[in-house]
Amino acid sequence: MARSAAWVIGLEVVAVLVAYLGFGWPVLLVGVPALVGTALVLLAVRLSEQPRKRLAAARAARYAEPPLSGGLMSGFYEVPVQRSEESHRARA
């Protein structure tokens, strides 16, 4: 993630620089706050990922096997199996 964050910031700096060279100083009124906002968002995401990774590791260590799929509504949307003629006759 650190590599991709560096790329995002780097590309944004290049975009602000090219816009500055093309349009002048007014671009900085929008570009610099956008650059700072991007850096803050990436920092917040990175900080929020650390507790999530610790929680996932703790859950993985708690269970020897992963929990089984399914649950309360696991078969709710399955189409029921149609009975054959033989089972119909056997019931009659």
Coordinates of C-alpha atoms in Angstrom, one line a residue:
M1 CA 0.0 0.0 0.0
A2 CA 2.9 2.4 0.7
R3 CA 4.1 2.1 -2.8
S4 CA 0.6 2.8 -4.3
A5 CA 0.2 5.8 -1.9
A6 CA 3.5 7.2 -3.0
W7 CA 2.4 6.8 -6.7
V8 CA -0.9 8.6 -6.0
I9 CA 0.8 11.5 -4.3
G10 CA 3.6 11.7 -6.9
L11 CA 1.1 11.7 -9.8
E12 CA -1.0 14.4 -8.1
V13 CA 2.1 16.5 -7.5
V14 CA 3.0 16.2 -11.2
A15 CA -0.6 17.1 -12.2
V16 CA -0.5 20.2 -10.0
L17 CA 2.9 21.2 -11.4
V18 CA 1.7 20.8 -15.0
A19 CA -1.5 22.7 -14.3
Y20 CA 0.6 25.5 -12.6
L21 CA 2.9 25.8 -15.6
G22 CA -0.1 25.9 -17.9
F23 CA -2.5 28.1 -16.0
G24 CA -0.5 30.0 -13.4
W25 CA -0.8 30.5 -9.7
P26 CA -4.7 30.3 -9.4
V27 CA -4.3 26.5 -9.9
L28 CA -2.6 26.3 -6.5
L29 CA -5.7 27.5 -4.8
V30 CA -7.4 24.2 -5.7
G31 CA -4.4 22.0 -6.3
V32 CA -2.6 22.4 -2.9
P33 CA -5.7 21.7 -0.8
A34 CA -6.5 18.7 -3.0
L35 CA -3.0 17.4 -2.5
V36 CA -3.2 17.9 1.3
G37 CA -6.7 16.2 1.3
T38 CA -5.4 13.2 -0.6
A39 CA -2.5 12.8 1.8
L40 CA -4.9 13.0 4.8
V41 CA -7.2 10.4 3.3
L42 CA -4.4 8.0 2.5
L43 CA -3.0 8.5 6.1
A44 CA -6.4 7.8 7.6
V45 CA -6.9 4.7 5.5
R46 CA -3.4 3.4 6.4
L47 CA -4.1 4.0 10.1
S48 CA -7.5 2.3 10.0
E49 CA -6.1 -0.8 8.2
Q50 CA -3.7 -1.7 11.0
P51 CA -6.4 -2.5 13.6
R52 CA -8.4 -4.4 10.9
K53 CA -5.3 -6.6 10.1
R54 CA -4.8 -7.3 13.8
L55 CA -8.4 -8.3 14.3
A56 CA -8.3 -10.6 11.3
A57 CA -5.1 -12.2 12.6
A58 CA -6.7 -12.7 16.0
R59 CA -9.8 -14.3 14.5
A60 CA -7.7 -16.6 12.4
A61 CA -5.7 -17.7 15.4
R62 CA -8.9 -18.3 17.4
Y63 CA -10.3 -20.8 15.0
A64 CA -8.4 -23.9 13.9
E65 CA -10.6 -24.1 10.8
P66 CA -12.4 -21.2 9.0
P67 CA -16.1 -21.0 9.9
L68 CA -18.5 -23.0 7.6
S69 CA -20.3 -21.1 5.0
G70 CA -24.1 -20.8 5.3
G71 CA -26.2 -19.7 8.2
L72 CA -29.7 -18.7 8.9
M73 CA -30.6 -17.7 5.4
S74 CA -28.2 -20.0 3.5
G75 CA -30.8 -22.1 1.7
F76 CA -33.5 -19.4 1.4
Y77 CA -32.9 -18.5 -2.3
E78 CA -32.2 -22.0 -3.5
V79 CA -34.7 -23.5 -6.0
P80 CA -36.4 -26.6 -4.4
V81 CA -35.6 -29.9 -6.0
Q82 CA -38.5 -31.3 -8.1
R83 CA -39.7 -34.7 -7.2
S84 CA -39.6 -37.4 -9.8
E85 CA -42.5 -39.6 -10.9
E86 CA -41.1 -42.6 -9.0
S87 CA -41.1 -40.9 -5.7
H88 CA -44.6 -39.7 -6.3
R89 CA -45.8 -43.2 -7.0
A90 CA -44.0 -44.6 -4.0
R91 CA -45.8 -42.2 -1.7
A92 CA -49.3 -43.1 -3.2

